[in-house]
PDB file of C-alpha atoms in Angstrom:
ATOM      1  CA  ASP A   1      25.340 -39.193 -31.741  1.00 53.00           C
ATOM      2  CA  THR A   2      25.568 -35.747 -33.297  1.00 72.00           C
ATOM      3  CA  GLY A   3      29.323 -35.273 -32.955  1.00 91.00           C
ATOM      4  CA  VAL A   4      32.034 -35.511 -35.599  1.00 95.00           C
ATOM      5  CA  SER A   5      32.563 -39.105 -36.680  1.00 95.00           C
ATOM      6  CA  GLN A   6      35.510 -40.599 -38.480  1.00 97.00           C
ATOM      7  CA  ASP A   7      35.935 -43.927 -40.181  1.00 97.00           C
ATOM      8  CA  PRO A   8      37.854 -46.133 -39.841  1.00 97.00           C
ATOM      9  CA  ARG A   9      39.229 -45.678 -36.339  1.00 95.00           C
ATOM     10  CA  HIS A  10      42.338 -47.679 -37.153  1.00 96.00           C
ATOM     11  CA  LYS A  11      44.033 -48.554 -40.412  1.00 98.00           C
ATOM     12  CA  ILE A  12      47.116 -50.653 -40.972  1.00 98.00           C
ATOM     13  CA  THR A  13      48.456 -50.641 -44.497  1.00 98.00           C
ATOM     14  CA  LYS A  14      51.533 -51.696 -46.373  1.00 97.00           C
ATOM     15  CA  ARG A  15      53.882 -49.093 -47.721  1.00 97.00           C
ATOM     16  CA  GLY A  16      52.921 -48.039 -51.216  1.00 97.00           C
ATOM     17  CA  GLN A  17      49.206 -48.720 -50.816  1.00 98.00           C
ATOM     18  CA  ASN A  18      46.522 -46.057 -51.048  1.00 98.00           C
ATOM     19  CA  VAL A  19      44.214 -45.334 -48.132  1.00 98.00           C
ATOM     20  CA  THR A  20      41.071 -43.261 -47.784  1.00 98.00           C
ATOM     21  CA  PHE A  21      39.514 -41.889 -44.611  1.00 98.00           C
ATOM     22  CA  ARG A  22      36.053 -40.484 -44.134  1.00 98.00           C
ATOM     23  CA  CYS A  23      34.797 -37.712 -41.877  1.00 98.00           C
ATOM     24  CA  ASP A  24      31.187 -36.829 -41.144  1.00 97.00           C
ATOM     25  CA  PRO A  25      31.008 -33.405 -39.506  1.00 96.00           C
ATOM     26  CA  ILE A  26      28.344 -32.036 -37.208  1.00 92.00           C
ATOM     27  CA  SER A  27      25.429 -31.533 -39.565  1.00 89.00           C
ATOM     28  CA  GLU A  28      24.969 -27.771 -39.186  1.00 84.00           C
ATOM     29  CA  HIS A  29      28.691 -27.025 -39.477  1.00 89.00           C
ATOM     30  CA  ASN A  30      29.856 -25.780 -42.842  1.00 88.00           C
ATOM     31  CA  ARG A  31      33.567 -25.743 -42.087  1.00 90.00           C
ATOM     32  CA  LEU A  32      35.568 -28.934 -42.016  1.00 93.00           C
ATOM     33  CA  TYR A  33      39.251 -29.331 -41.148  1.00 93.00           C
ATOM     34  CA  TRP A  34      41.792 -32.100 -41.456  1.00 95.00           C
ATOM     35  CA  TYR A  35      44.760 -32.303 -39.099  1.00 94.00           C
ATOM     36  CA  ARG A  36      47.538 -34.788 -38.577  1.00 95.00           C
ATOM     37  CA  GLN A  37      48.989 -35.540 -35.180  1.00 93.00           C
ATOM     38  CA  THR A  38      52.049 -37.590 -34.310  1.00 91.00           C
ATOM     39  CA  LEU A  39      52.922 -38.830 -30.862  1.00 85.00           C
ATOM     40  CA  GLY A  40      53.913 -36.074 -28.481  1.00 82.00           C
ATOM     41  CA  GLN A  41      53.058 -33.288 -30.892  1.00 86.00           C
ATOM     42  CA  GLY A  42      50.220 -30.886 -31.372  1.00 88.00           C
ATOM     43  CA  PRO A  43      47.913 -31.240 -34.368  1.00 91.00           C
ATOM     44  CA  GLU A  44      49.327 -30.120 -37.709  1.00 90.00           C
ATOM     45  CA  PHE A  45      46.958 -28.406 -40.102  1.00 89.00           C
ATOM     46  CA  LEU A  46      46.448 -30.162 -43.436  1.00 93.00           C
ATOM     47  CA  THR A  47      43.496 -28.524 -45.155  1.00 93.00           C
ATOM     48  CA  TYR A  48      40.070 -27.062 -44.643  1.00 89.00           C
ATOM     49  CA  PHE A  49      36.774 -26.680 -46.473  1.00 92.00           C
ATOM     50  CA  GLN A  50      33.978 -24.216 -46.297  1.00 90.00           C
ATOM     51  CA  ASN A  51      30.998 -26.059 -47.694  1.00 91.00           C
ATOM     52  CA  GLU A  52      32.374 -27.918 -50.719  1.00 91.00           C
ATOM     53  CA  ALA A  53      35.180 -25.463 -51.429  1.00 91.00           C
ATOM     54  CA  GLN A  54      38.696 -26.325 -50.325  1.00 90.00           C
ATOM     55  CA  LEU A  55      39.919 -22.948 -49.136  1.00 87.00           C
ATOM     56  CA  GLU A  56      43.360 -23.713 -47.833  1.00 85.00           C
ATOM     57  CA  LYS A  57      45.885 -26.475 -48.053  1.00 87.00           C
ATOM     58  CA  SER A  58      49.083 -26.654 -46.053  1.00 87.00           C
ATOM     59  CA  ARG A  59      52.126 -25.975 -48.183  1.00 81.00           C
ATOM     60  CA  LEU A  60      53.789 -28.814 -46.306  1.00 75.00           C
ATOM     61  CA  LEU A  61      51.239 -31.249 -47.659  1.00 81.00           C
ATOM     62  CA  SER A  62      52.590 -33.696 -50.200  1.00 87.00           C
ATOM     63  CA  ASP A  63      50.892 -34.141 -53.574  1.00 92.00           C
ATOM     64  CA  ARG A  64      50.142 -37.672 -52.429  1.00 95.00           C
ATOM     65  CA  PHE A  65      47.464 -36.209 -50.149  1.00 96.00           C
ATOM     66  CA  SER A  66      44.113 -35.151 -51.501  1.00 95.00           C
ATOM     67  CA  ALA A  67      40.869 -34.232 -49.818  1.00 96.00           C
ATOM     68  CA  GLU A  68      37.361 -33.782 -51.093  1.00 96.00           C
ATOM     69  CA  ARG A  69      34.050 -32.635 -49.781  1.00 95.00           C
ATOM     70  CA  PRO A  70      31.857 -33.035 -52.848  1.00 90.00           C
ATOM     71  CA  LYS A  71      28.471 -32.139 -51.427  1.00 87.00           C
ATOM     72  CA  GLY A  72      29.557 -29.946 -48.576  1.00 85.00           C
ATOM     73  CA  SER A  73      28.734 -32.619 -46.039  1.00 91.00           C
ATOM     74  CA  PHE A  74      31.133 -35.526 -45.437  1.00 96.00           C
ATOM     75  CA  SER A  75      34.753 -35.358 -46.497  1.00 97.00           C
ATOM     76  CA  THR A  76      37.354 -37.891 -47.575  1.00 97.00           C
ATOM     77  CA  LEU A  77      41.114 -37.721 -47.203  1.00 97.00           C
ATOM     78  CA  GLU A  78      43.132 -39.947 -49.515  1.00 97.00           C
ATOM     79  CA  ILE A  79      46.809 -40.741 -49.183  1.00 97.00           C
ATOM     80  CA  GLN A  80      48.394 -42.327 -52.238  1.00 97.00           C
ATOM     81  CA  ARG A  81      51.528 -44.464 -52.192  1.00 97.00           C
ATOM     82  CA  THR A  82      51.730 -44.390 -48.418  1.00 97.00           C
ATOM     83  CA  GLU A  83      55.090 -44.063 -46.706  1.00 96.00           C
ATOM     84  CA  GLN A  84      56.099 -44.988 -43.176  1.00 96.00           C
ATOM     85  CA  GLY A  85      56.326 -41.310 -42.335  1.00 95.00           C
ATOM     86  CA  ASP A  86      52.599 -41.020 -42.970  1.00 96.00           C
ATOM     87  CA  SER A  87      51.904 -43.023 -39.828  1.00 97.00           C
ATOM     88  CA  ALA A  88      49.971 -40.709 -37.541  1.00 96.00           C
ATOM     89  CA  MET A  89      46.553 -39.914 -36.131  1.00 95.00           C
ATOM     90  CA  TYR A  90      44.421 -38.100 -38.691  1.00 96.00           C
ATOM     91  CA  LEU A  91      41.906 -35.808 -37.052  1.00 96.00           C
ATOM     92  CA  CYS A  92      38.855 -34.201 -38.549  1.00 96.00           C
ATOM     93  CA  ALA A  93      37.111 -31.217 -37.004  1.00 94.00           C
ATOM     94  CA  SER A  94      34.140 -29.074 -37.907  1.00 92.00           C
ATOM     95  CA  SER A  95      32.894 -25.651 -36.964  1.00 88.00           C
ATOM     96  CA  SER A  96      30.085 -23.308 -37.857  1.00 82.00           C
ATOM     97  CA  THR A  97      30.382 -20.153 -39.923  1.00 67.00           C
ATOM     98  CA  ILE A  98      32.204 -17.089 -38.795  1.00 61.00           C
ATOM     99  CA  ASP A  99      30.524 -15.010 -36.148  1.00 59.00           C
ATOM    100  CA  ARG A 100      29.752 -11.322 -36.072  1.00 51.00           C
ATOM    101  CA  GLU A 101      33.331 -10.521 -35.176  1.00 54.00           C
ATOM    102  CA  GLY A 102      34.447 -12.166 -38.379  1.00 51.00           C
ATOM    103  CA  MET A 103      36.273 -14.881 -36.542  1.00 53.00           C
ATOM    104  CA  ASN A 104      35.946 -18.594 -36.785  1.00 53.00           C
ATOM    105  CA  THR A 105      34.085 -20.338 -34.021  1.00 70.00           C
ATOM    106  CA  GLU A 106      35.133 -23.280 -31.901  1.00 79.00           C
ATOM    107  CA  ALA A 107      36.085 -26.500 -33.671  1.00 85.00           C
ATOM    108  CA  PHE A 108      34.827 -29.891 -32.536  1.00 89.00           C
ATOM    109  CA  PHE A 109      37.009 -32.883 -33.200  1.00 93.00           C
ATOM    110  CA  GLY A 110      36.274 -36.442 -34.172  1.00 94.00           C
ATOM    111  CA  GLN A 111      37.923 -39.461 -32.566  1.00 93.00           C
ATOM    112  CA  GLY A 112      40.514 -39.653 -35.301  1.00 95.00           C
ATOM    113  CA  THR A 113      41.813 -42.360 -37.607  1.00 96.00           C
ATOM    114  CA  ARG A 114      45.075 -43.904 -36.521  1.00 95.00           C
ATOM    115  CA  LEU A 115      47.139 -44.903 -39.562  1.00 97.00           C
ATOM    116  CA  THR A 116      50.035 -47.317 -39.315  1.00 97.00           C
ATOM    117  CA  VAL A 117      52.130 -47.875 -42.422  1.00 98.00           C
ATOM    118  CA  VAL A 118      54.246 -51.025 -42.259  1.00 97.00           C
TER     119      VAL A 118
ATOM    120  CA  GLU B   1      53.679 -16.179 -39.217  1.00 82.00           C
ATOM    121  CA  LEU B   2      51.802 -17.108 -36.083  1.00 84.00           C
ATOM    122  CA  LYS B   3      53.639 -19.396 -33.708  1.00 90.00           C
ATOM    123  CA  VAL B   4      52.399 -20.786 -30.414  1.00 93.00           C
ATOM    124  CA  GLU B   5      54.620 -21.933 -27.570  1.00 95.00           C
ATOM    125  CA  GLN B   6      53.553 -23.719 -24.435  1.00 96.00           C
ATOM    126  CA  ASN B   7      55.455 -24.324 -21.269  1.00 95.00           C
ATOM    127  CA  PRO B   8      56.118 -26.469 -19.517  1.00 95.00           C
ATOM    128  CA  LEU B   9      55.872 -29.387 -21.931  1.00 94.00           C
ATOM    129  CA  PHE B  10      55.718 -31.867 -19.098  1.00 95.00           C
ATOM    130  CA  LEU B  11      54.433 -31.446 -15.586  1.00 93.00           C
ATOM    131  CA  SER B  12      54.189 -33.973 -12.790  1.00 94.00           C
ATOM    132  CA  MET B  13      52.475 -32.830  -9.648  1.00 91.00           C
ATOM    133  CA  GLN B  14      50.791 -34.095  -6.538  1.00 92.00           C
ATOM    134  CA  GLU B  15      47.075 -33.991  -5.947  1.00 94.00           C
ATOM    135  CA  GLY B  16      45.951 -30.904  -4.129  1.00 95.00           C
ATOM    136  CA  LYS B  17      48.613 -28.608  -5.575  1.00 94.00           C
ATOM    137  CA  ASN B  18      48.128 -25.599  -7.808  1.00 95.00           C
ATOM    138  CA  TYR B  19      49.931 -24.953 -11.052  1.00 94.00           C
ATOM    139  CA  THR B  20      49.824 -22.866 -14.204  1.00 96.00           C
ATOM    140  CA  ILE B  21      50.448 -23.715 -17.843  1.00 97.00           C
ATOM    141  CA  TYR B  22      51.574 -20.857 -20.075  1.00 97.00           C
ATOM    142  CA  CYS B  23      50.801 -20.254 -23.724  1.00 97.00           C
ATOM    143  CA  ASN B  24      52.608 -17.546 -25.679  1.00 95.00           C
ATOM    144  CA  TYR B  25      51.796 -16.630 -29.251  1.00 93.00           C
ATOM    145  CA  SER B  26      53.848 -14.558 -31.622  1.00 91.00           C
ATOM    146  CA  THR B  27      51.439 -12.323 -33.548  1.00 84.00           C
ATOM    147  CA  THR B  28      48.043 -10.795 -33.066  1.00 80.00           C
ATOM    148  CA  SER B  29      45.308 -13.275 -32.349  1.00 76.00           C
ATOM    149  CA  ASP B  30      42.434 -12.207 -30.139  1.00 64.00           C
ATOM    150  CA  ARG B  31      40.945 -15.668 -29.892  1.00 81.00           C
ATOM    151  CA  LEU B  32      42.640 -18.402 -27.927  1.00 91.00           C
ATOM    152  CA  TYR B  33      41.521 -21.974 -27.406  1.00 93.00           C
ATOM    153  CA  TRP B  34      42.352 -24.583 -24.798  1.00 95.00           C
ATOM    154  CA  TYR B  35      41.819 -28.267 -25.487  1.00 95.00           C
ATOM    155  CA  ARG B  36      42.337 -31.425 -23.487  1.00 96.00           C
ATOM    156  CA  GLN B  37      43.479 -34.737 -24.932  1.00 94.00           C
ATOM    157  CA  ASP B  38      43.514 -38.077 -23.121  1.00 93.00           C
ATOM    158  CA  PRO B  39      45.929 -40.775 -24.371  1.00 86.00           C
ATOM    159  CA  GLY B  40      44.762 -42.265 -27.646  1.00 81.00           C
ATOM    160  CA  LYS B  41      41.720 -40.017 -27.706  1.00 85.00           C
ATOM    161  CA  SER B  42      40.665 -36.982 -29.660  1.00 85.00           C
ATOM    162  CA  LEU B  43      40.638 -33.366 -28.529  1.00 92.00           C
ATOM    163  CA  GLU B  44      38.033 -31.977 -26.187  1.00 92.00           C
ATOM    164  CA  SER B  45      37.349 -28.259 -26.184  1.00 90.00           C
ATOM    165  CA  LEU B  46      37.772 -26.637 -22.769  1.00 94.00           C
ATOM    166  CA  PHE B  47      37.740 -22.881 -23.258  1.00 92.00           C
ATOM    167  CA  VAL B  48      37.459 -20.264 -25.958  1.00 89.00           C
ATOM    168  CA  LEU B  49      38.851 -16.882 -24.886  1.00 90.00           C
ATOM    169  CA  LEU B  50      37.553 -14.050 -27.003  1.00 82.00           C
ATOM    170  CA  SER B  51      39.075 -10.805 -25.800  1.00 77.00           C
ATOM    171  CA  ASN B  52      41.736  -9.169 -23.725  1.00 80.00           C
ATOM    172  CA  GLY B  53      41.226  -9.815 -20.038  1.00 82.00           C
ATOM    173  CA  ALA B  54      38.860 -12.711 -20.633  1.00 85.00           C
ATOM    174  CA  VAL B  55      38.725 -15.230 -17.819  1.00 90.00           C
ATOM    175  CA  LYS B  56      36.788 -18.470 -17.862  1.00 92.00           C
ATOM    176  CA  GLN B  57      36.479 -21.124 -15.204  1.00 94.00           C
ATOM    177  CA  GLU B  58      35.218 -24.679 -15.246  1.00 93.00           C
ATOM    178  CA  GLY B  59      35.664 -26.683 -12.081  1.00 95.00           C
ATOM    179  CA  ARG B  60      39.326 -26.680 -11.090  1.00 96.00           C
ATOM    180  CA  LEU B  61      40.482 -25.135 -14.362  1.00 97.00           C
ATOM    181  CA  MET B  62      40.651 -21.433 -15.062  1.00 97.00           C
ATOM    182  CA  ALA B  63      41.885 -19.855 -18.282  1.00 96.00           C
ATOM    183  CA  SER B  64      42.784 -16.241 -18.948  1.00 95.00           C
ATOM    184  CA  LEU B  65      43.927 -14.173 -21.905  1.00 93.00           C
ATOM    185  CA  ASP B  66      46.180 -11.117 -22.102  1.00 92.00           C
ATOM    186  CA  THR B  67      46.284 -10.043 -25.732  1.00 89.00           C
ATOM    187  CA  LYS B  68      48.784  -7.261 -25.073  1.00 90.00           C
ATOM    188  CA  ALA B  69      51.297  -9.719 -23.647  1.00 91.00           C
ATOM    189  CA  ARG B  70      50.181 -12.376 -26.165  1.00 92.00           C
ATOM    190  CA  LEU B  71      49.832 -14.753 -23.269  1.00 94.00           C
ATOM    191  CA  SER B  72      47.191 -17.148 -22.080  1.00 96.00           C
ATOM    192  CA  THR B  73      47.334 -19.160 -18.907  1.00 97.00           C
ATOM    193  CA  LEU B  74      45.557 -22.297 -17.752  1.00 97.00           C
ATOM    194  CA  HIS B  75      45.517 -22.492 -13.975  1.00 97.00           C
ATOM    195  CA  ILE B  76      44.822 -25.703 -12.139  1.00 95.00           C
ATOM    196  CA  THR B  77      43.573 -25.425  -8.583  1.00 95.00           C
ATOM    197  CA  ALA B  78      43.855 -28.268  -6.076  1.00 92.00           C
ATOM    198  CA  ALA B  79      44.651 -30.786  -8.792  1.00 91.00           C
ATOM    199  CA  VAL B  80      42.987 -34.191  -8.838  1.00 93.00           C
ATOM    200  CA  HIS B  81      44.095 -37.344 -10.656  1.00 93.00           C
ATOM    201  CA  ASP B  82      41.264 -37.078 -13.198  1.00 94.00           C
ATOM    202  CA  LEU B  83      42.849 -33.946 -14.624  1.00 95.00           C
ATOM    203  CA  SER B  84      45.819 -35.958 -15.888  1.00 96.00           C
ATOM    204  CA  ALA B  85      45.924 -35.402 -19.658  1.00 96.00           C
ATOM    205  CA  THR B  86      47.726 -33.392 -22.305  1.00 96.00           C
ATOM    206  CA  TYR B  87      46.558 -29.801 -22.592  1.00 97.00           C
ATOM    207  CA  PHE B  88      46.903 -27.840 -25.804  1.00 96.00           C
ATOM    208  CA  CYS B  89      46.455 -24.184 -26.501  1.00 95.00           C
ATOM    209  CA  ALA B  90      45.775 -22.922 -30.006  1.00 93.00           C
ATOM    210  CA  ALA B  91      45.586 -19.470 -31.511  1.00 90.00           C
ATOM    211  CA  ARG B  92      43.776 -18.622 -34.694  1.00 82.00           C
ATOM    212  CA  ASP B  93      45.280 -17.229 -37.838  1.00 73.00           C
ATOM    213  CA  TYR B  94      43.185 -18.485 -40.747  1.00 70.00           C
ATOM    214  CA  GLN B  95      43.282 -21.854 -39.063  1.00 76.00           C
ATOM    215  CA  LEU B  96      44.242 -23.042 -35.633  1.00 82.00           C
ATOM    216  CA  ILE B  97      47.946 -22.934 -34.835  1.00 87.00           C
ATOM    217  CA  TRP B  98      48.713 -25.282 -31.980  1.00 91.00           C
ATOM    218  CA  GLY B  99      51.187 -25.390 -29.186  1.00 93.00           C
ATOM    219  CA  ALA B 100      53.141 -28.596 -28.607  1.00 92.00           C
ATOM    220  CA  GLY B 101      51.012 -29.512 -25.607  1.00 95.00           C
ATOM    221  CA  THR B 102      51.650 -29.877 -21.896  1.00 96.00           C
ATOM    222  CA  LYS B 103      51.539 -33.415 -20.591  1.00 95.00           C
ATOM    223  CA  LEU B 104      50.163 -33.217 -17.080  1.00 95.00           C
ATOM    224  CA  ILE B 105      50.495 -36.116 -14.671  1.00 95.00           C
ATOM    225  CA  ILE B 106      48.812 -35.787 -11.305  1.00 94.00           C
ATOM    226  CA  LYS B 107      49.884 -38.321  -8.756  1.00 92.00           C
ATOM    227  CA  PRO B 108      47.466 -39.485  -6.066  1.00 85.00           C
TER     228      PRO B 108
END
């Protein structure tokens, strides 16, 4: 399977615990995105990487959230001191480099990690 | 700031009927994406529209883009039950800005 893979698929945690999610992008893609989606809503941008560099982070993102992509391949998203409001589907997507028009290309999404904070 | 609005947000229709989902965006973005999402699943790319007047078709779905009106449409022809899903449009700023989605239910 050469698509975007995320692990775990489901995570239930107690409030106040830390959780970490992993995303493996499509191998030739150098851009990697994290989104959060709650029921009935569209995805909300969290952050994105080009290779190992984190180029943008949503200003709405709490300091409890941190993401890394140390070798420019897989990425991890950590949430510290989880709160019930963090319960959501966390989606990872990847895309290739910008095209000749200077625009980003199509993003392919993983299956997501569903987080439930109890 | 780029904003994306879809309408309707919910649509229930009978098989065999035609309908259109609308996607308006607030500032310049000459690339528009349509995705499909089944319940509990991730997002599947349907169309990428690159320029004004672009039209793409796949089966019973056809998407178009009017950059002057800042409007994209997703037209469903002779709907079938298998097309039941939530459809999202997204426009690109530095990252994808998403509409709220249109939940489409097609009744047999």
